[in-house]
Coordinates of C-alpha atoms (C1' of nucleotides) in Angstrom, one line a residue:
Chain A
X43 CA -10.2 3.2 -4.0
X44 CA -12.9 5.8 -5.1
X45 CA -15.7 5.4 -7.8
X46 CA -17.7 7.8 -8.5
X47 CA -20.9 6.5 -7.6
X48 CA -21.6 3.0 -6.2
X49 CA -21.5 1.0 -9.2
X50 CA -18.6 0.4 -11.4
X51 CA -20.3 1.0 -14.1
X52 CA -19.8 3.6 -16.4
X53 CA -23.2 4.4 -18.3
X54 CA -21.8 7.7 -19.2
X55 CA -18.7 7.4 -20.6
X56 CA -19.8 6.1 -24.4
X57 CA -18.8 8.8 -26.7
X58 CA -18.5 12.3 -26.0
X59 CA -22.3 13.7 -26.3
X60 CA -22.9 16.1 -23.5
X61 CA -19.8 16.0 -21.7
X62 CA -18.4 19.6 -20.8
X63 CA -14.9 20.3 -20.7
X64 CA -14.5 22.7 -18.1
X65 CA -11.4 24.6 -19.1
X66 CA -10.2 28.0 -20.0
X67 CA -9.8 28.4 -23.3
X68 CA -8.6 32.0 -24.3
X69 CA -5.6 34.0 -22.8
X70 CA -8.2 35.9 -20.9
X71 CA -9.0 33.1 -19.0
X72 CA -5.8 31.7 -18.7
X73 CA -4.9 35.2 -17.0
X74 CA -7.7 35.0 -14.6
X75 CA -6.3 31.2 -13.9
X76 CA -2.6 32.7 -13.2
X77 CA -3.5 35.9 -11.1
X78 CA -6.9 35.2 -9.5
X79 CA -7.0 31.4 -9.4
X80 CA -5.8 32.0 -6.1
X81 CA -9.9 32.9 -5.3
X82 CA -11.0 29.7 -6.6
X83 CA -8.3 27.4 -5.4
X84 CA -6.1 26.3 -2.4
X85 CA -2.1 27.7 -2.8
X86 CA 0.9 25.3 -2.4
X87 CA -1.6 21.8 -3.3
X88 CA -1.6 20.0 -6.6
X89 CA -3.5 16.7 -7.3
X90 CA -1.1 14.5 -10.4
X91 CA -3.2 12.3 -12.2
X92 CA -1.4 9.0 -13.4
X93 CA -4.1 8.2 -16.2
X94 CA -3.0 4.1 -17.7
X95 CA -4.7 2.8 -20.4
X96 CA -3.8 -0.2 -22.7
X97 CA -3.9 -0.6 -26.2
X98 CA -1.5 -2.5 -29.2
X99 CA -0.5 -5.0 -26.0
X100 CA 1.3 -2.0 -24.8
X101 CA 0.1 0.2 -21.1
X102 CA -0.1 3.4 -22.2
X103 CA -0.1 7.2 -19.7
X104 CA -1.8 10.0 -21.1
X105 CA 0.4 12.8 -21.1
X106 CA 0.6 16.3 -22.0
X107 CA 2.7 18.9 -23.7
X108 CA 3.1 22.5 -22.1
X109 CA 3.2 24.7 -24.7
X110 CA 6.5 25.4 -25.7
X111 CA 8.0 23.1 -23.0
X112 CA 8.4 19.5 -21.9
X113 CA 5.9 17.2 -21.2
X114 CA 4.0 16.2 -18.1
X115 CA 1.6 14.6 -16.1
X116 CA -1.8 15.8 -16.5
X117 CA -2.9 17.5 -13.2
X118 CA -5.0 20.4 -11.6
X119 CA -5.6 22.6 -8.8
X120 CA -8.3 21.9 -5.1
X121 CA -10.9 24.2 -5.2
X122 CA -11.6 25.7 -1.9
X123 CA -14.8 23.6 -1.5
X124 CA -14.1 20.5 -3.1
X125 CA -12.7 17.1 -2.0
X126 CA -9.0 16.5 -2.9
X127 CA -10.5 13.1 -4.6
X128 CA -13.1 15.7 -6.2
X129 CA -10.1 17.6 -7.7
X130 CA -8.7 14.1 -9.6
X131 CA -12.4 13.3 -10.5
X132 CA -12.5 16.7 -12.2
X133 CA -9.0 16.5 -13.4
X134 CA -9.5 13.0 -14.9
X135 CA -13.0 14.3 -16.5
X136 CA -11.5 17.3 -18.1
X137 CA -8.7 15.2 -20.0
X138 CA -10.5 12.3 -21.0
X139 CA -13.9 13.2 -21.3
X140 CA -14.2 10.3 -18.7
X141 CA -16.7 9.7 -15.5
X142 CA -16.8 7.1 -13.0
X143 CA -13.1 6.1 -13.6
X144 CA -11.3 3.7 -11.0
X145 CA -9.5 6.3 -9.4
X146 CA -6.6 5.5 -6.5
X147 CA -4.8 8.2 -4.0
X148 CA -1.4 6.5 -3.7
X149 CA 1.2 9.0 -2.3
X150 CA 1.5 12.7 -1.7
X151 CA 5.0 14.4 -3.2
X152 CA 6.1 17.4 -1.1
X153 CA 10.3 17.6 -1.3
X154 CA 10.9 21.6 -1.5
X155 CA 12.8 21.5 -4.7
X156 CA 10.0 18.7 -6.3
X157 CA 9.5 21.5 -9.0
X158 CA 13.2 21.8 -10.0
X159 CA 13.5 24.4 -12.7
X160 CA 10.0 26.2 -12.1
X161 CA 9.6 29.4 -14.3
X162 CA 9.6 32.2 -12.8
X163 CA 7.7 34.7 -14.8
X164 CA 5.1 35.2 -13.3
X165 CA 7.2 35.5 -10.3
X166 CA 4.3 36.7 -8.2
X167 CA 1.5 34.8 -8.9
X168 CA 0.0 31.6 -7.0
X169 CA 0.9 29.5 -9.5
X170 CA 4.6 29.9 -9.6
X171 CA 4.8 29.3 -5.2
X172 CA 5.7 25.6 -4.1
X173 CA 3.4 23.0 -4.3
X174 CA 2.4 20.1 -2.6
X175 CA 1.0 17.6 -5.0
X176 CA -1.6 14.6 -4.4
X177 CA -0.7 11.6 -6.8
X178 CA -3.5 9.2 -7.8
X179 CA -3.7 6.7 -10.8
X180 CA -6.8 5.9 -13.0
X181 CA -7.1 2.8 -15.1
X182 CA -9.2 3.9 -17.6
X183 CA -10.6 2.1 -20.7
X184 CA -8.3 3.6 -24.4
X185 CA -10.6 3.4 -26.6
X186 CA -13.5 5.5 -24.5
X187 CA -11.1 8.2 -23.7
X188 CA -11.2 11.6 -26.0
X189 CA -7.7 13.1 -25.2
X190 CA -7.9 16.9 -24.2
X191 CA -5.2 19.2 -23.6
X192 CA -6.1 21.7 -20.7
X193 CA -4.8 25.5 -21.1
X194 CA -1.4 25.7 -20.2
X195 CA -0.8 22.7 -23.2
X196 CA -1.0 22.1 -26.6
X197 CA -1.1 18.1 -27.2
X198 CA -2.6 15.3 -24.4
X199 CA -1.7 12.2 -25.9
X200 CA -0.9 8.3 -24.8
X201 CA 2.6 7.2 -24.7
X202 CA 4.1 3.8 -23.9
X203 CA 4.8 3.3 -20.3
X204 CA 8.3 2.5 -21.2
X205 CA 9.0 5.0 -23.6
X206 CA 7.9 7.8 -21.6
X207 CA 9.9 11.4 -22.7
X208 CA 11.7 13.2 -20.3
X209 CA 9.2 15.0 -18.0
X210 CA 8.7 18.3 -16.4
X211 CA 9.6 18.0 -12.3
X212 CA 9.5 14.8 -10.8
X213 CA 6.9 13.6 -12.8
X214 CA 8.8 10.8 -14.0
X215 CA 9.0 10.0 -10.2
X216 CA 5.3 10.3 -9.9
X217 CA 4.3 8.1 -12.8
X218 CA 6.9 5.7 -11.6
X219 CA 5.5 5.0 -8.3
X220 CA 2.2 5.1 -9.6
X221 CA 3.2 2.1 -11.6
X222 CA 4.6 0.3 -8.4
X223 CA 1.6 0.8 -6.4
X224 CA -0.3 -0.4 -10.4
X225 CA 1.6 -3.8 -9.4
X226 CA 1.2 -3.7 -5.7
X227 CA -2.7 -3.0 -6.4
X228 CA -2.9 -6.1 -8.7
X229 CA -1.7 -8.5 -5.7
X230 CA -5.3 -7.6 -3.9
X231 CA -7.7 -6.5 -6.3
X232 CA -9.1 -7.3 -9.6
X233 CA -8.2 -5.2 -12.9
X234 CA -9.2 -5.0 -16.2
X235 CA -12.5 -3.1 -15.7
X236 CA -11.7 -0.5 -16.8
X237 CA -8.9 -1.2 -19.0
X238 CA -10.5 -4.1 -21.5
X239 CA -13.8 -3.6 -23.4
X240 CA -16.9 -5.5 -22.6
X241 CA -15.8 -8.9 -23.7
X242 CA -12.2 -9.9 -24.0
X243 CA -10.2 -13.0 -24.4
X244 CA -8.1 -14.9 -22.0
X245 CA -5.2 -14.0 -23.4
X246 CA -6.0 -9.9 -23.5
X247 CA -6.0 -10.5 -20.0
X248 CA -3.3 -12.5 -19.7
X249 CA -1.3 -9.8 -21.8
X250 CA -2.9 -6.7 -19.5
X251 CA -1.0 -8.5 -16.2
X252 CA 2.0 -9.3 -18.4
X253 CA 2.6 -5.8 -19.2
X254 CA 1.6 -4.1 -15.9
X255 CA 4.0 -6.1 -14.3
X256 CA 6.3 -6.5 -17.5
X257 CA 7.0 -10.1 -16.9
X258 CA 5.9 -13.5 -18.8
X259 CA 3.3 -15.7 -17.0
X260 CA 2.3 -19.2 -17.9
X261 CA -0.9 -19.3 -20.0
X262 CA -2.6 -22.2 -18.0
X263 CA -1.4 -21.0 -14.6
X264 CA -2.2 -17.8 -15.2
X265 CA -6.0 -18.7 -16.2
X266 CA -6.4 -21.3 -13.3
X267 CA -5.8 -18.5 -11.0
X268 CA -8.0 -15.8 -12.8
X269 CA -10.9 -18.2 -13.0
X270 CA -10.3 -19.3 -9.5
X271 CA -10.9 -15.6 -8.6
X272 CA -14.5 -15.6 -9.7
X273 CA -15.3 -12.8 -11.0
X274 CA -15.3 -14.1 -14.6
X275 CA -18.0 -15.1 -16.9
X276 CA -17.4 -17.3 -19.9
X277 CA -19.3 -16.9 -22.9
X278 CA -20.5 -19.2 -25.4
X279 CA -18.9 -16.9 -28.0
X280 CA -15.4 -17.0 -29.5
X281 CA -13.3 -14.1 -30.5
X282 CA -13.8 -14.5 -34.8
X283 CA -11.7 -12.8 -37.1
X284 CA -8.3 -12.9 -35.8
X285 CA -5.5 -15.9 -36.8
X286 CA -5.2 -19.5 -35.5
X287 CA -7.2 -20.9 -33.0
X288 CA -10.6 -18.6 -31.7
X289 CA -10.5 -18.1 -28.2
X290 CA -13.3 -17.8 -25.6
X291 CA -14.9 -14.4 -25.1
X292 CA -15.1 -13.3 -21.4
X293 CA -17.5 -10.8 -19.5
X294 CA -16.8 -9.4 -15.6
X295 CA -19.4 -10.3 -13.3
X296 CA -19.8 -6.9 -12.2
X297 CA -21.2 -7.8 -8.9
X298 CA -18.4 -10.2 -7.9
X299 CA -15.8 -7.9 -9.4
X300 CA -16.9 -5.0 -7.3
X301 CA -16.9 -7.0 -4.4
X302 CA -14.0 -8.3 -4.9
X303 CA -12.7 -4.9 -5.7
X304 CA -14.1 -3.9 -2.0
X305 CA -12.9 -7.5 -0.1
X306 CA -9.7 -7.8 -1.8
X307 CA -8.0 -10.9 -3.0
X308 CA -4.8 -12.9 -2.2
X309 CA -3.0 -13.5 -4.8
X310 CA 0.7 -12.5 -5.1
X311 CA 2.0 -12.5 -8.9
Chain B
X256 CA 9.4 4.8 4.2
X257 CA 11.5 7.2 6.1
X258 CA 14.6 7.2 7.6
X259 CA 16.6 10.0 9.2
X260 CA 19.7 8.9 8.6
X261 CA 21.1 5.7 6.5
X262 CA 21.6 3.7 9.0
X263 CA 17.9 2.0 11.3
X264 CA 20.3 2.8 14.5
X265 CA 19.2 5.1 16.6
X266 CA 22.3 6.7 18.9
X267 CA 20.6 9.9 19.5
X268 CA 17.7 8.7 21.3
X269 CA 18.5 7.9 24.8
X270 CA 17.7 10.4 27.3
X271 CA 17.0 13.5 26.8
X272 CA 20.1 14.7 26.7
X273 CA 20.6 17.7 24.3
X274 CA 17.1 17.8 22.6
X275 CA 16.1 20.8 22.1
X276 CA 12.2 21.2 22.2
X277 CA 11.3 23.7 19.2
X278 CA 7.9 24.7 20.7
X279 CA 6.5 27.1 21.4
X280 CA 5.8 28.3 25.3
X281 CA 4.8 31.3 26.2
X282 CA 0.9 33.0 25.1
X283 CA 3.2 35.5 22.9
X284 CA 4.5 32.6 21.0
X285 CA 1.0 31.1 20.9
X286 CA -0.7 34.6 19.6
X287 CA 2.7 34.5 16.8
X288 CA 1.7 31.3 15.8
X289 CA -2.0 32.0 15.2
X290 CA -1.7 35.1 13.8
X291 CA 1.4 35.0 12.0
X292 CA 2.2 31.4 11.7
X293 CA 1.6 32.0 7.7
X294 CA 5.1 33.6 7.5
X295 CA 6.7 30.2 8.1
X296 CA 3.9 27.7 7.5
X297 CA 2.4 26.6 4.2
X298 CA -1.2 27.7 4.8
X299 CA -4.0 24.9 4.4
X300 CA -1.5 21.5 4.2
X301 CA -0.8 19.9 7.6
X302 CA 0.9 16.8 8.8
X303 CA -0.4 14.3 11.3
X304 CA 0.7 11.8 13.1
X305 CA -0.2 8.1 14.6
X306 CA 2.4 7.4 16.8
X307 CA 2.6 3.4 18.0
X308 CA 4.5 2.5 21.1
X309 CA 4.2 -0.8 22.3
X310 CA 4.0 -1.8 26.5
X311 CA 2.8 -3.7 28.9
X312 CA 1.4 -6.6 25.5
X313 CA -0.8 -3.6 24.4
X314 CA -0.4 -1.2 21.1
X315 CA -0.3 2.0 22.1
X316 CA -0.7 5.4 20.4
X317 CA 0.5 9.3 21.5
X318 CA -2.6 11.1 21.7
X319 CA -2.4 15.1 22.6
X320 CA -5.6 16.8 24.7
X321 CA -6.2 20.0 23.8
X322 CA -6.7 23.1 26.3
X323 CA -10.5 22.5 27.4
X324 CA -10.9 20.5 24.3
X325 CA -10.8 17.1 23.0
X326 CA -8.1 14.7 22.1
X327 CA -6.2 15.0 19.5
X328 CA -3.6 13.2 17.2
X329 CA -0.2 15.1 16.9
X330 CA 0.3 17.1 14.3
X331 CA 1.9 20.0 12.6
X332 CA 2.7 22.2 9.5
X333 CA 4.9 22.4 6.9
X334 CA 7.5 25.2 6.9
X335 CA 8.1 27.2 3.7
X336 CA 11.3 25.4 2.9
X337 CA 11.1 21.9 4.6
X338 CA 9.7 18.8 3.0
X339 CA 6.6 17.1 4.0
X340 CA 8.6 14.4 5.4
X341 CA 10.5 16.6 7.5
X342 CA 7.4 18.2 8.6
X343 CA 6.8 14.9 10.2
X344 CA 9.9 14.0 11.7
X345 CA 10.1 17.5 13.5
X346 CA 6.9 16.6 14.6
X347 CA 8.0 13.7 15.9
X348 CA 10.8 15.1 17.6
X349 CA 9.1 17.6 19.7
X350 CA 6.5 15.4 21.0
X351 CA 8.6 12.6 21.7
X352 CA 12.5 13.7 21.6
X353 CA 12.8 10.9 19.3
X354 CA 14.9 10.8 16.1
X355 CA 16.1 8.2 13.4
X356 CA 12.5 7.0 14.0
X357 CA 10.4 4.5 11.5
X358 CA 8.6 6.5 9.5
X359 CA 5.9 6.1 7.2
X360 CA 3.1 8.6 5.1
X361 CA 0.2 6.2 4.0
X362 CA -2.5 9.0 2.9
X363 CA -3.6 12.2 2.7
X364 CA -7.1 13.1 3.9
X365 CA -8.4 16.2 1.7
X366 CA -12.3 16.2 2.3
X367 CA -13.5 19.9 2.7
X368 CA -15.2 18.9 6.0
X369 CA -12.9 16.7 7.9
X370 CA -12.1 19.3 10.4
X371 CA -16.0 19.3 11.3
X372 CA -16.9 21.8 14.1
X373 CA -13.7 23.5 14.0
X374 CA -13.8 26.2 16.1
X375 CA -13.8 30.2 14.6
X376 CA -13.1 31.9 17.8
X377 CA -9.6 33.5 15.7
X378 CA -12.1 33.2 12.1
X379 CA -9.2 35.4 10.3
X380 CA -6.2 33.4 11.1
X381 CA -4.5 30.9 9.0
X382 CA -5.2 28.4 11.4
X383 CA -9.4 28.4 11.6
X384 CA -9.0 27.7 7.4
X385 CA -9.1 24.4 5.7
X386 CA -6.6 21.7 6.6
X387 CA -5.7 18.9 3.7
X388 CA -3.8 16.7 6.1
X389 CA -0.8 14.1 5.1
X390 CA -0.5 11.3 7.4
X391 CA 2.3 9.6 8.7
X392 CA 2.4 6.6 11.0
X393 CA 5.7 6.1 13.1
X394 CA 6.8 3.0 15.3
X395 CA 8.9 3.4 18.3
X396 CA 10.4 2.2 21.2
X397 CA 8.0 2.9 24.4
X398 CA 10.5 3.2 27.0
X399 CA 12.9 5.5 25.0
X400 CA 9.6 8.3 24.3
X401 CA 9.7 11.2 26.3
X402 CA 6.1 13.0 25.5
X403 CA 5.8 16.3 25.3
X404 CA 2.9 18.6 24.6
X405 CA 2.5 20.7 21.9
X406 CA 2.0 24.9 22.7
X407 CA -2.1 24.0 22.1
X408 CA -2.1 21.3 24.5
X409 CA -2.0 20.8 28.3
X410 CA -1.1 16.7 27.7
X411 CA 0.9 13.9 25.6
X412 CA 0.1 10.7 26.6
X413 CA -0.2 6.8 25.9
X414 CA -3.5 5.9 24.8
X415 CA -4.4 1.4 24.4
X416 CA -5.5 1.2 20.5
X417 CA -8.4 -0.6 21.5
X418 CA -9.5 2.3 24.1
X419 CA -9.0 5.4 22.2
X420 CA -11.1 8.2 23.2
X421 CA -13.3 10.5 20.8
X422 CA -10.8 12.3 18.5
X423 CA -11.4 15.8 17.2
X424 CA -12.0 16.0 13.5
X425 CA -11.5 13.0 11.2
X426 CA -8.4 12.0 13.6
X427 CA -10.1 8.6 14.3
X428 CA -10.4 7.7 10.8
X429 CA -6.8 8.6 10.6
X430 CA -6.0 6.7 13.5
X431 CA -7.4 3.3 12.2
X432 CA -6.1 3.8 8.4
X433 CA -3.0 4.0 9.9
X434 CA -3.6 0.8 11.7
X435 CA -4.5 -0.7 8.7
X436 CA -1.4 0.5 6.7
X437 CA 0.5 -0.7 9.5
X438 CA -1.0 -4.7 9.2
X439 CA -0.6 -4.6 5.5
X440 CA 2.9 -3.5 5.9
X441 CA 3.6 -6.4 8.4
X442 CA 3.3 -8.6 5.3
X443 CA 5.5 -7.2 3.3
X444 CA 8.3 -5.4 6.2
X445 CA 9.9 -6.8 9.3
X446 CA 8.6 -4.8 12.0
X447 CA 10.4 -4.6 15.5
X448 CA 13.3 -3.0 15.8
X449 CA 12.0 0.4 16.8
X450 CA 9.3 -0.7 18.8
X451 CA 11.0 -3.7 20.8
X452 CA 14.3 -3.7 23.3
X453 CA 17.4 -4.2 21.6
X454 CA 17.3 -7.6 23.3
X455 CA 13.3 -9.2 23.3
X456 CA 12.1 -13.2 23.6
X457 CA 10.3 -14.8 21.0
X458 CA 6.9 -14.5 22.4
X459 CA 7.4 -10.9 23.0
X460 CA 7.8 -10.3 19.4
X461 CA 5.1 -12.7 18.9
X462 CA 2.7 -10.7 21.3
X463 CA 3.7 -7.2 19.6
X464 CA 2.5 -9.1 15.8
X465 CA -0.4 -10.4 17.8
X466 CA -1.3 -7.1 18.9
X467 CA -1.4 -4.8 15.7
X468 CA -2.7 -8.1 13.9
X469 CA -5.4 -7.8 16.8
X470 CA -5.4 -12.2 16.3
X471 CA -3.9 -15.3 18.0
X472 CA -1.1 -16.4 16.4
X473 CA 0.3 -20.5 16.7
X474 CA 3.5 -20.2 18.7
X475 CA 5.7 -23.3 16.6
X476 CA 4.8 -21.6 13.0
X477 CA 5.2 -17.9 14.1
X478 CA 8.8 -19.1 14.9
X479 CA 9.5 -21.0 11.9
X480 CA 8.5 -18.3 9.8
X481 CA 10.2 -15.4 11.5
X482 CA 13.4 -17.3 11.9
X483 CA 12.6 -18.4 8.2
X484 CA 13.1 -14.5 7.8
X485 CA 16.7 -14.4 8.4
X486 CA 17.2 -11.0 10.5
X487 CA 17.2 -12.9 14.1
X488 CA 19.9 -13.2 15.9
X489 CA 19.5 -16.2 18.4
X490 CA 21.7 -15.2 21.4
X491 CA 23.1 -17.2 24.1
X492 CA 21.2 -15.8 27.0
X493 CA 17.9 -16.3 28.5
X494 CA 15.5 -14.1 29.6
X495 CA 15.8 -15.0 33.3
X496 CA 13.6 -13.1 36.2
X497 CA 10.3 -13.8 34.5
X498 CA 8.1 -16.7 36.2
X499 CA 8.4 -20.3 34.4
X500 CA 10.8 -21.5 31.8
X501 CA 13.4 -19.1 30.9
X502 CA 13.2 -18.0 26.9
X503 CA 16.0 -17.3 24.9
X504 CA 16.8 -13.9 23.7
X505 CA 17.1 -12.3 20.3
X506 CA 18.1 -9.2 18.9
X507 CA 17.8 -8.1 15.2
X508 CA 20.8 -8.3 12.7
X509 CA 20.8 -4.8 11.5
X510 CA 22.2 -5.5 8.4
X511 CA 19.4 -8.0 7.2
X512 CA 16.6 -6.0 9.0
X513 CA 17.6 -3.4 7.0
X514 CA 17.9 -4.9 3.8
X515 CA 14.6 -6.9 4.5
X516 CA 12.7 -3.3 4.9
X517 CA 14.1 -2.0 1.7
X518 CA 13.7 -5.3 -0.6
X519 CA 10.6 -6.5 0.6
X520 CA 9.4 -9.8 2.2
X521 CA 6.6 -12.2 0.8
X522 CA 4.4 -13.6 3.6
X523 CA 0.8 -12.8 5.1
X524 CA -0.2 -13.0 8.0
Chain C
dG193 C1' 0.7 -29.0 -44.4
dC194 C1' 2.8 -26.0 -41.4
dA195 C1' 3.4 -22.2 -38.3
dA196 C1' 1.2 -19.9 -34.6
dA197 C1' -1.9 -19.4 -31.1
dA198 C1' -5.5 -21.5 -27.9
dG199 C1' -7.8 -25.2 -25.2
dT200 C1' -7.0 -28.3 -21.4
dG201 C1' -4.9 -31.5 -16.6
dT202 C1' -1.5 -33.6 -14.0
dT203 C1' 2.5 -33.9 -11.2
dC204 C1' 5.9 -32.2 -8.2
dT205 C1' 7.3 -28.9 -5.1
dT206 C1' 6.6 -25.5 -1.7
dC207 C1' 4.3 -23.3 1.7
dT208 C1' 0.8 -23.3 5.3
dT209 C1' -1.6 -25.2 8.9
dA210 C1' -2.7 -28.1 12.5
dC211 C1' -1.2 -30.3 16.3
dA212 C1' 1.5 -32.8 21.1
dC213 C1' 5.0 -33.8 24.2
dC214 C1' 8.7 -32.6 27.2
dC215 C1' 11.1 -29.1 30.1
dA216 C1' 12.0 -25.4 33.3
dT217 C1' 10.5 -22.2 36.8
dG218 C1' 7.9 -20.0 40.7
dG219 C1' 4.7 -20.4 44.0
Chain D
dC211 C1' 4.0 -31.0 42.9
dC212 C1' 1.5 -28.5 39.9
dA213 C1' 0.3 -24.7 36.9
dT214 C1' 2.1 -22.0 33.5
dG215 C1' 4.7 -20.8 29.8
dG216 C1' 8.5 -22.1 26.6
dG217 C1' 11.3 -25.2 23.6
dT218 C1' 10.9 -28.2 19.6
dG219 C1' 9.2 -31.4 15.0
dT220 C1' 6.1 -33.8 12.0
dA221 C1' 2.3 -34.9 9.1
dA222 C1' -1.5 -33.5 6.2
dG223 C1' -3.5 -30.2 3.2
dA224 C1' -3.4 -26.2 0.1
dA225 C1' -1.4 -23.4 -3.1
dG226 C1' 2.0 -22.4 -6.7
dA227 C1' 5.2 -23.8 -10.4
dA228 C1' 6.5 -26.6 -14.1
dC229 C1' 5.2 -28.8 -17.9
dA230 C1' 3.0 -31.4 -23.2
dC231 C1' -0.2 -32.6 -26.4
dT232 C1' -4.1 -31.7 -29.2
dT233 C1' -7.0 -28.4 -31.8
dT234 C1' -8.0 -24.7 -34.9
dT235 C1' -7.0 -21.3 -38.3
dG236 C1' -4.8 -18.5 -42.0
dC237 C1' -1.5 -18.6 -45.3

DNA sequence: GCAAAAGTGTTCTTCTTACACCCATGG
DNA sequence: CCATGGGTGTAAGAAGAACACTTTTGC
């Protein structure tokens, strides 16, 4: 898994002061991208970004709408001197307005005909050869995240996980698989970092793993074996305002949760 | 995970009989390659590969040494028209005439400086750029491999795991993710039936988990729970020849093995 | 006061681990 | 005959699954 720098922490995410979005922005630009981004990035390799959030009980991908065309996953280009992991980094910062987001490589797409139906009209340029794409998925937290379409789109919003429109490609594929390896992740590592605020309730947490995995789990199980983990902290507060009964309010231990991230867990849900 | 065909068997990989080795020979081949190897090769993706073999109770890896240079993993590129998968399983076939081989990418390594100390004496060429490498591990039966150097090399040989010698590049760090992927997908795959004998004793498979788990196993539990499995067959015979008490033999019910690769198994070792 | 959610422990079952004795074979 | 490896089962412990009653709150 990759972090941007060694804590998990993410002092730089709270609002959007400061933050640069490093896109093109007129239609000179966007020609430059589409006939000379060839100078400032590798041909035939994509890196897919498979961005989950959760809000409403519901995990949410952040998507975006080509401009007059279907939607997709929001993704970018390597530049010739940066990392592939670099490239989701600066893919994930230039949608979301996010840094230091949990950020996981999970497979690499790379059938021939993965870009069924790719426009040709701009027959000759870079942009319109085969690709290779990277896939990685970020767990980011929903509320921290300014959506931000990138050139080639009009609208970057969240969509529910399972009412996801028909996408461009095999993106469907891609987010698909990202949402196995989502599950398979959850077996050996903590989440919720990144996905719940500060201080959440049992339950929120409960309801996170419930709808990763989109199955039921027994509420007293379920927090025998979170607790048993160890990398929470229970608070003396209760969650006020809502109906019925006030439940606990709970914290990460950051230090246990990151080594726990790092160790890995055994746990099978 | 990969396989050629839909079946695990493997009919085409006795002998050598019929394979046709699609490498290159000749200096003239070598001097197309470099110089115009772009024509048929996606520039800056390639494909390497961890081969495990298993012989003599020791894990075993093809390793390629490079004309007055170091060792080397096998690897290759991806042609304008063939998949990345495909990539791999060509590769596999020239260096080992093996097909219908266990197959399985696990990451792709995209740092700008993993090739560290690659050499510039052709600096123009395709070849002397950056490399963002895909990497596949495969498992296959020892005795049946037939290796075969690539048009850079001057060997293709059989290296212990555990006695590796200094790899070019990042190809260590390859190396031992693949060896990782490979124990984490012992918890969740059978594993055997392309790197044992059709017909193999209970502590020969015991000795092949023992050696990519690099751990002692207890002999009475390791039986329970691979018979607990269900894709054993117990035959008859014995295993006769060997020193002290004759052990039965087994051989792997195809259908089950299969089905157990695709659906998954729940254990840890 | 009632519906809906939250706090909390125990039992049963299952899986995992640890462990020992007898048997066959080659030298 | 003995050293070595192979065949086999059981008992204890750990982990997971199933499960119920009481409390709090808003309406």
């Amino acid at each position: 898994m990759i972090f941007q720098d060694s804590s998990i922490d993410c002092p730089n995410n709270s609002a959007n002061g400061g933050i640069r979005f490093e896109i093109f922005m007129d239609s000179k630009e966007l020609k430059d991208f589409i006939f000379h981004g060839d100078k400032v990035f590798l041909p035939h390799v994509s890196v897919d970004c498979v961005i989950f959030g959760f809000h409403d009980n519901e995990l949410k991908v952040l998507l975006l709408k080509w401009k007059e065309g279907p939607w997709c996953l929001p993704g970018g280009f390597v530049k010739y001197d940066e990392s592939v992991d670099d490239s989701a980094i600066r893919v994930l910062h230039e949608r979301t307005g996010l840094r230091n987001i949990f950020l996981q490589q999970f497979h690499t797409f790379g059938h021939p005909t993965r870009e069924k139906g790719k426009k040709t009209t701009h027959a000759k340029s870079w942009i319109s050869k085969r690709f290779i794409s990277i896939g990685y998925y970020a767990l980011v937290e929903f509320s921290k995240v300014n959506p931000h379409p990138d050139m080639l789109s009009t609208e970057c919003k969240w969509w529910d996980v399972l009412k996801v429109p028909t996408l461009i490609y095999d993106h469907k594929q891609i987010m698909n698989r990202a949402l196995e390896a989502v599950r398979l992740d959850l077996n050996d590592h903590p989440v919720g970092y990144n996905l719940l605020p500060e201080k959440f309730t049992m339950p929120e947490l409960q309801c996170l793993y419930e709808t990763i995995l989109n199955e039921k789990l027994d509420r007293r199980n379920f927090q025998k074996r979170i607790l048993a983990m160890d990398f929470l902290v229970k608070l003396k507060e209760r969650k006020i305002g809502g109906a019925h009964k006030a439940p606990f309010l709970y914290r990460f231990d950051k230090k246990k949760y990151s080594h726990a991230l790092k160790q890995g867990l055994k746990s099978n849900w």
